mmCIF file of C-alpha atoms in Angstrom:
data_model
loop_
_atom_site.group_PDB
_atom_site.id
_atom_site.type_symbol
_atom_site.label_atom_id
_atom_site.label_comp_id
_atom_site.label_asym_id
_atom_site.label_seq_id
_atom_site.Cartn_x
_atom_site.Cartn_y
_atom_site.Cartn_z
ATOM 1 C CA MET A 1 0.000 0.000 0.000
ATOM 2 C CA GLY A 2 2.929 2.360 0.597
ATOM 3 C CA TYR A 3 3.276 5.332 2.905
ATOM 4 C CA ALA A 4 1.192 8.446 2.400
ATOM 5 C CA VAL A 5 2.787 11.881 2.315
ATOM 6 C CA LYS A 6 1.379 14.035 5.097
ATOM 7 C CA VAL A 7 0.042 17.247 3.637
ATOM 8 C CA VAL A 8 -1.284 20.395 5.256
ATOM 9 C CA LYS A 9 -4.230 22.585 4.361
ATOM 10 C CA GLY A 10 -3.837 23.974 0.837
ATOM 11 C CA GLN A 11 -0.930 21.669 -0.103
ATOM 12 C CA LYS A 12 -2.151 20.143 -3.354
ATOM 13 C CA ILE A 13 -0.907 16.834 -4.722
ATOM 14 C CA SER A 14 -1.478 14.990 -8.007
ATOM 15 C CA CYS A 15 -3.514 11.810 -8.138
ATOM 16 C CA GLY A 16 -1.166 10.657 -10.927
ATOM 17 C CA GLU A 17 -0.978 11.658 -14.588
ATOM 18 C CA ASN A 18 -2.297 8.412 -16.024
ATOM 19 C CA THR A 19 -4.298 7.091 -13.110
ATOM 20 C CA SER A 20 -7.666 5.550 -13.876
ATOM 21 C CA ASN A 21 -9.122 5.697 -10.403
ATOM 22 C CA ALA A 22 -8.697 7.146 -6.933
ATOM 23 C CA SER A 23 -10.378 6.997 -3.588
ATOM 24 C CA VAL A 24 -10.514 9.159 -0.491
ATOM 25 C CA VAL A 25 -10.828 7.361 2.837
ATOM 26 C CA LEU A 26 -12.097 9.363 5.804
ATOM 27 C CA ASN A 27 -11.403 8.297 9.388
ATOM 28 C CA TRP A 28 -12.573 10.070 12.527
ATOM 29 C CA SER A 29 -12.882 9.537 16.254
ATOM 30 C CA ASP A 30 -14.615 11.246 19.174
ATOM 31 C CA PHE A 31 -12.308 9.668 21.757
ATOM 32 C CA GLY A 32 -12.493 11.616 25.009
ATOM 33 C CA TYR A 33 -15.908 13.095 24.288
ATOM 34 C CA LYS A 34 -18.214 12.679 27.284
ATOM 35 C CA GLY A 35 -21.393 14.395 26.186
ATOM 36 C CA SER A 36 -24.956 13.105 26.441
ATOM 37 C CA TYR A 37 -25.341 12.323 22.721
ATOM 38 C CA ASP A 38 -23.358 10.237 20.270
ATOM 39 C CA ILE A 39 -21.591 12.316 17.615
ATOM 40 C CA GLU A 40 -22.926 10.905 14.352
ATOM 41 C CA ILE A 41 -21.006 11.967 11.247
ATOM 42 C CA ASP A 42 -22.525 11.963 7.757
ATOM 43 C CA VAL A 43 -20.211 12.021 4.745
ATOM 44 C CA SER A 44 -21.352 13.451 1.425
ATOM 45 C CA ALA A 45 -19.878 14.681 -1.851
ATOM 46 C CA PHE A 46 -20.894 17.356 -4.335
ATOM 47 C CA ILE A 47 -20.115 16.927 -8.047
ATOM 48 C CA LEU A 48 -19.298 20.423 -9.291
ATOM 49 C CA TYR A 49 -18.929 22.038 -12.701
ATOM 50 C CA ALA A 50 -17.185 25.129 -14.070
ATOM 51 C CA ASP A 51 -19.393 27.494 -12.048
ATOM 52 C CA GLY A 52 -18.641 25.663 -8.804
ATOM 53 C CA LYS A 53 -22.221 24.390 -8.568
ATOM 54 C CA VAL A 54 -24.063 21.119 -9.120
ATOM 55 C CA LYS A 55 -26.195 20.718 -12.248
ATOM 56 C CA SER A 56 -28.956 18.870 -10.425
ATOM 57 C CA ASP A 57 -29.692 17.343 -7.045
ATOM 58 C CA ASP A 58 -28.426 14.022 -8.455
ATOM 59 C CA ASP A 59 -24.923 15.500 -8.169
ATOM 60 C CA PHE A 60 -25.309 15.373 -4.391
ATOM 61 C CA ILE A 61 -23.855 12.040 -3.208
ATOM 62 C CA TYR A 62 -24.804 10.812 0.270
ATOM 63 C CA TYR A 63 -26.099 7.686 2.061
ATOM 64 C CA ASN A 64 -29.491 7.711 0.288
ATOM 65 C CA ASN A 65 -27.887 8.492 -3.088
ATOM 66 C CA PRO A 66 -24.490 6.720 -2.900
ATOM 67 C CA PHE A 67 -23.816 6.558 -6.674
ATOM 68 C CA SER A 68 -23.446 9.200 -9.356
ATOM 69 C CA ARG A 69 -25.715 8.935 -12.402
ATOM 70 C CA ASP A 70 -22.996 7.365 -14.551
ATOM 71 C CA GLY A 71 -21.665 5.153 -11.754
ATOM 72 C CA SER A 72 -18.239 6.802 -11.791
ATOM 73 C CA ILE A 73 -18.491 7.956 -8.157
ATOM 74 C CA LYS A 74 -19.457 5.656 -5.321
ATOM 75 C CA MET A 75 -19.649 6.211 -1.577
ATOM 76 C CA ILE A 76 -19.068 3.337 0.852
ATOM 77 C CA GLU A 77 -19.717 3.466 4.575
ATOM 78 C CA SER A 78 -17.943 0.370 5.840
ATOM 79 C CA GLU A 79 -17.905 0.910 9.587
ATOM 80 C CA LYS A 80 -18.388 3.477 12.322
ATOM 81 C CA GLY A 81 -15.805 6.218 12.060
ATOM 82 C CA LYS A 82 -14.855 5.367 8.477
ATOM 83 C CA SER A 83 -16.184 6.195 5.022
ATOM 84 C CA GLU A 84 -14.753 5.961 1.505
ATOM 85 C CA LEU A 85 -15.439 7.756 -1.764
ATOM 86 C CA GLN A 86 -14.333 5.869 -4.887
ATOM 87 C CA ILE A 87 -13.836 7.657 -8.210
ATOM 88 C CA ASP A 88 -13.461 6.103 -11.665
ATOM 89 C CA PHE A 89 -11.817 8.807 -13.789
ATOM 90 C CA THR A 90 -12.292 6.865 -17.027
ATOM 91 C CA ASN A 91 -16.093 7.214 -16.839
ATOM 92 C CA LEU A 92 -16.218 10.656 -15.289
ATOM 93 C CA SER A 93 -17.943 13.256 -17.445
ATOM 94 C CA GLN A 94 -15.542 15.704 -19.116
ATOM 95 C CA ASP A 95 -17.456 18.749 -17.898
ATOM 96 C CA ILE A 96 -16.975 17.918 -14.221
ATOM 97 C CA SER A 97 -14.475 20.297 -12.635
ATOM 98 C CA LYS A 98 -14.181 18.941 -9.105
ATOM 99 C CA ILE A 99 -15.681 16.825 -6.366
ATOM 100 C CA ALA A 100 -16.042 18.380 -2.924
ATOM 101 C CA ILE A 101 -15.950 15.846 -0.077
ATOM 102 C CA THR A 102 -17.735 16.970 3.081
ATOM 103 C CA LEU A 103 -18.772 15.927 6.572
ATOM 104 C CA THR A 104 -21.679 17.068 8.730
ATOM 105 C CA ILE A 105 -22.847 16.250 12.251
ATOM 106 C CA TYR A 106 -26.323 14.811 12.615
ATOM 107 C CA ASP A 107 -28.720 17.018 14.606
ATOM 108 C CA ALA A 108 -25.786 19.195 15.679
ATOM 109 C CA GLU A 109 -27.749 22.292 16.620
ATOM 110 C CA LYS A 110 -30.241 20.529 18.884
ATOM 111 C CA ARG A 111 -27.536 18.426 20.478
ATOM 112 C CA LYS A 112 -25.109 21.346 20.750
ATOM 113 C CA LEU A 113 -22.353 19.497 18.917
ATOM 114 C CA ASN A 114 -19.560 20.720 16.633
ATOM 115 C CA PHE A 115 -16.354 19.481 15.038
ATOM 116 C CA GLY A 116 -14.319 20.845 17.921
ATOM 117 C CA GLN A 117 -15.526 17.775 19.837
ATOM 118 C CA ILE A 118 -13.980 15.395 17.303
ATOM 119 C CA SER A 119 -10.550 14.278 18.534
ATOM 120 C CA SER A 120 -9.193 13.169 15.140
ATOM 121 C CA LEU A 121 -10.226 13.520 11.497
ATOM 122 C CA THR A 122 -8.104 12.370 8.553
ATOM 123 C CA ALA A 123 -8.570 12.160 4.783
ATOM 124 C CA THR A 124 -6.300 9.714 2.951
ATOM 125 C CA LEU A 125 -5.852 9.757 -0.825
ATOM 126 C CA LEU A 126 -5.279 6.464 -2.643
ATOM 127 C CA SER A 127 -4.643 6.062 -6.361
ATOM 128 C CA SER A 128 -4.935 2.601 -7.915
ATOM 129 C CA GLY A 129 -4.682 1.185 -4.396
ATOM 130 C CA THR A 130 -1.513 3.110 -3.444
ATOM 131 C CA LYS A 131 -1.552 5.616 -0.595
ATOM 132 C CA LEU A 132 -0.405 8.985 -1.872
ATOM 133 C CA ALA A 133 -1.298 11.558 0.755
ATOM 134 C CA SER A 134 -3.044 12.075 4.069
ATOM 135 C CA TYR A 135 -4.447 15.229 5.578
ATOM 136 C CA THR A 136 -5.300 15.474 9.267
ATOM 137 C CA VAL A 137 -7.504 18.292 10.473
ATOM 138 C CA GLY A 138 -5.956 20.213 13.372
ATOM 139 C CA LYS A 139 -7.643 19.797 16.761
ATOM 140 C CA ASP A 140 -8.099 23.540 17.126
ATOM 141 C CA ASP A 141 -9.160 24.259 13.545
ATOM 142 C CA PHE A 142 -12.885 24.033 14.297
ATOM 143 C CA ASN A 143 -14.687 25.064 17.469
ATOM 144 C CA ILE A 144 -18.222 25.975 16.389
ATOM 145 C CA GLU A 145 -18.503 24.509 12.877
ATOM 146 C CA THR A 146 -21.048 21.755 12.156
ATOM 147 C CA ALA A 147 -19.995 21.077 8.540
ATOM 148 C CA ILE A 148 -16.603 20.719 6.839
ATOM 149 C CA VAL A 149 -15.364 20.572 3.268
ATOM 150 C CA ILE A 150 -12.381 18.424 4.150
ATOM 151 C CA CYS A 151 -10.925 18.062 0.640
ATOM 152 C CA GLU A 152 -11.569 18.308 -3.078
ATOM 153 C CA ILE A 153 -10.578 16.221 -6.063
ATOM 154 C CA TYR A 154 -10.251 18.688 -8.934
ATOM 155 C CA ARG A 155 -9.194 18.712 -12.577
ATOM 156 C CA TYR A 156 -6.195 20.790 -13.643
ATOM 157 C CA LYS A 157 -4.999 20.551 -17.256
ATOM 158 C CA ASN A 158 -6.427 17.042 -17.606
ATOM 159 C CA VAL A 159 -4.695 15.918 -14.405
ATOM 160 C CA TRP A 160 -6.743 15.160 -11.302
ATOM 161 C CA LYS A 161 -5.409 16.582 -8.050
ATOM 162 C CA PHE A 162 -6.133 16.352 -4.331
ATOM 163 C CA ASP A 163 -6.664 19.598 -2.409
ATOM 164 C CA PRO A 164 -6.926 19.474 1.412
ATOM 165 C CA VAL A 165 -9.373 22.346 1.782
ATOM 166 C CA GLY A 166 -10.259 22.131 5.475
ATOM 167 C CA GLU A 167 -13.026 24.743 5.336
ATOM 168 C CA GLY A 168 -15.738 24.841 8.003
ATOM 169 C CA TYR A 169 -19.359 26.025 8.003
ATOM 170 C CA LYS A 170 -21.600 26.968 10.927
ATOM 171 C CA ASN A 171 -25.003 25.960 9.564
ATOM 172 C CA GLY A 172 -24.390 22.311 8.787
ATOM 173 C CA LEU A 173 -25.617 20.661 5.628
ATOM 174 C CA GLU A 174 -27.908 23.557 4.806
ATOM 175 C CA ALA A 175 -24.867 25.807 4.388
ATOM 176 C CA LEU A 176 -23.149 23.277 2.104
ATOM 177 C CA CYS A 177 -26.230 22.853 -0.079
ATOM 178 C CA SER A 178 -26.549 26.603 -0.383
ATOM 179 C CA ALA A 179 -22.880 26.995 -1.312
ATOM 180 C CA PHE A 180 -22.981 24.280 -3.974
ATOM 181 C CA GLY A 181 -26.419 24.952 -5.448
ATOM 182 C CA VAL A 182 -28.429 22.014 -4.152
ATOM 183 C CA LYS A 183 -32.092 22.942 -3.855
ATOM 184 C CA VAL A 184 -33.830 21.407 -0.871
ATOM 185 C CA GLU A 185 -37.440 21.893 0.187
ATOM 186 C CA GLU A 186 -37.720 23.580 3.597
ATOM 187 C CA ASP A 187 -40.128 21.041 5.085
ATOM 188 C CA ASN A 188 -38.265 18.026 3.737
ATOM 189 C CA PHE A 189 -34.797 19.308 4.554
ATOM 190 C CA GLN A 190 -32.532 17.534 6.955
ATOM 191 C CA MET A 191 -30.163 15.002 5.891
ATOM 192 C CA GLN A 192 -29.901 15.738 9.612
ATOM 193 C CA SER A 193 -33.260 13.943 9.978
ATOM 194 C CA ASN A 194 -31.902 10.867 8.345
ATOM 195 C CA PRO A 195 -34.127 7.880 9.151
ATOM 196 C CA LYS A 196 -31.210 5.515 9.578
ATOM 197 C CA LYS A 197 -29.720 7.718 12.298
ATOM 198 C CA GLN A 198 -32.777 9.199 13.823
ATOM 199 C CA SER A 199 -32.401 8.568 17.535
ATOM 200 C CA ASN A 200 -35.546 10.364 18.677
ATOM 201 C CA PRO A 201 -38.566 8.421 17.388
ATOM 202 C CA SER A 202 -40.930 11.013 18.851
ATOM 203 C CA ILE A 203 -40.029 13.334 15.970
ATOM 204 C CA ASN A 204 -42.353 11.417 13.639
ATOM 205 C CA LYS A 205 -45.121 10.720 16.103
ATOM 206 C CA PRO A 206 -48.497 12.221 15.131
ATOM 207 C CA LYS A 207 -49.755 14.965 17.357
ATOM 208 C CA ALA A 208 -52.188 13.791 19.997
ATOM 209 C CA LYS A 209 -55.766 14.770 19.295
ATOM 210 C CA SER A 210 -57.230 17.175 21.827
ATOM 211 C CA LYS A 211 -59.905 15.629 24.025
ATOM 212 C CA ALA A 212 -63.413 16.941 23.484
ATOM 213 C CA LYS A 213 -64.935 18.737 26.458
ATOM 214 C CA PRO A 214 -67.689 16.549 27.965
ATOM 215 C CA PRO A 215 -71.205 18.023 27.848
ATOM 216 C CA GLU A 216 -72.536 19.636 31.008
ATOM 217 C CA VAL A 217 -75.262 17.570 32.719
ATOM 218 C CA SER A 218 -77.599 18.780 35.465
ATOM 219 C CA LYS A 219 -78.217 16.843 38.701
ATOM 220 C CA LYS A 220 -81.804 16.217 37.632
ATOM 221 C CA GLU A 221 -80.594 14.605 34.394
ATOM 222 C CA LEU A 222 -78.097 12.479 36.308
ATOM 223 C CA TYR A 223 -80.824 11.179 38.614
ATOM 224 C CA GLY A 224 -82.888 10.361 35.537
ATOM 225 C CA TYR A 225 -79.959 8.391 34.033
ATOM 226 C CA ALA A 226 -79.548 6.516 37.322
ATOM 227 C CA ASP A 227 -83.252 5.575 37.444
ATOM 228 C CA SER A 228 -83.057 4.308 33.859
ATOM 229 C CA ILE A 229 -80.091 2.118 34.726
ATOM 230 C CA ILE A 230 -81.901 0.674 37.759
ATOM 231 C CA VAL A 231 -84.947 -0.106 35.624
ATOM 232 C CA ALA A 232 -82.808 -1.780 32.993
ATOM 233 C CA TRP A 233 -81.019 -3.963 35.530
ATOM 234 C CA LYS A 234 -84.315 -4.983 37.163
ATOM 235 C CA ALA A 235 -85.624 -5.986 33.751
ATOM 236 C CA VAL A 236 -82.486 -8.004 33.032
ATOM 237 C CA ASP A 237 -82.820 -9.765 36.392
ATOM 238 C CA LEU A 238 -86.381 -10.724 35.636
ATOM 239 C CA ILE A 239 -85.552 -11.935 32.166
ATOM 240 C CA LEU A 240 -82.833 -14.135 33.616
ATOM 241 C CA ARG A 241 -85.481 -15.555 35.931
ATOM 242 C CA GLN A 242 -87.705 -16.074 32.852
ATOM 243 C CA ASN A 243 -90.306 -13.618 34.057
ATOM 244 C CA ASN A 244 -90.461 -11.868 30.705
ATOM 245 C CA THR A 245 -93.972 -10.395 31.098
ATOM 246 C CA LEU A 246 -93.039 -8.545 34.251
ATOM 247 C CA ALA A 247 -89.805 -7.364 32.644
ATOM 248 C CA TYR A 248 -91.670 -5.869 29.716
ATOM 249 C CA ASP A 249 -94.024 -4.055 32.109
ATOM 250 C CA ILE A 250 -91.048 -2.518 33.879
ATOM 251 C CA LEU A 251 -89.521 -1.332 30.645
ATOM 252 C CA ASP A 252 -92.899 0.191 29.743
ATOM 253 C CA GLY A 253 -92.571 2.250 32.900
ATOM 254 C CA ASP A 254 -95.233 0.899 35.279
ATOM 255 C CA PRO A 255 -94.095 2.373 38.652
ATOM 256 C CA GLU A 256 -96.376 0.169 40.798
ATOM 257 C CA ILE A 257 -94.425 -2.946 39.865
ATOM 258 C CA PHE A 258 -91.074 -1.736 41.300
ATOM 259 C CA ASP A 259 -91.958 -2.505 44.909
ATOM 260 C CA ASN A 260 -92.914 -6.094 44.073
ATOM 261 C CA ILE A 261 -89.537 -6.957 42.536
ATOM 262 C CA VAL A 262 -86.907 -8.819 44.550
ATOM 263 C CA PHE A 263 -83.484 -9.123 42.916
ATOM 264 C CA SER A 264 -82.065 -12.630 42.723
ATOM 265 C CA SER A 265 -78.683 -13.110 44.376
#
């Protein structure tokens, strides 16, 4: 595999003049973090053109859209704390200028999380399986940011290069989408509300229906309801004793019969 050259922010390196493919492997850790929530990292990539923007939302690569339209770019999330973006240069469209590789923190604002709580974050460039370069984000580079463009793979005079950008954003994925031209509906937005990582199931619970106020009933009406119940039970008792004629008289409301009824035990 070879040893990767350690590069710093802005130190560009070639992916190789005749290389057919490359990949960027991201590794991160929150070792030492003792907060109430897990820090969940989402990796995504934006396929950009001459104007620095995507052409359509299909150029936004993430866990629910892990492949580019032509299959030349593929994202693989193999394990916790690791993700890989694979690029096939031979099938990549000629009008693509660069690929921005980014990370965001799930539900960062609500959980009060940022990349300053990540203890290590490294992007490693491989070309045809050989390690070429690695870029490690400084521990003090980000203190309030919730999104990072960690690196870019860009085209320069028909040669693809690796640029360790290391640029942070405060407003998470929304800021990245705005910067790169991805249009997202307000109500449907949140890669931050990703179903696979949604840890608060109450978010999707329907709102409880308000209970209807019971109707007001007078004491006189209540006594009437009570009498009706007594009559009904007396009738049932008589029916059970097969005295159906007397039961029918009770239900017809003959008050003189009440005193002659003895409930069976």
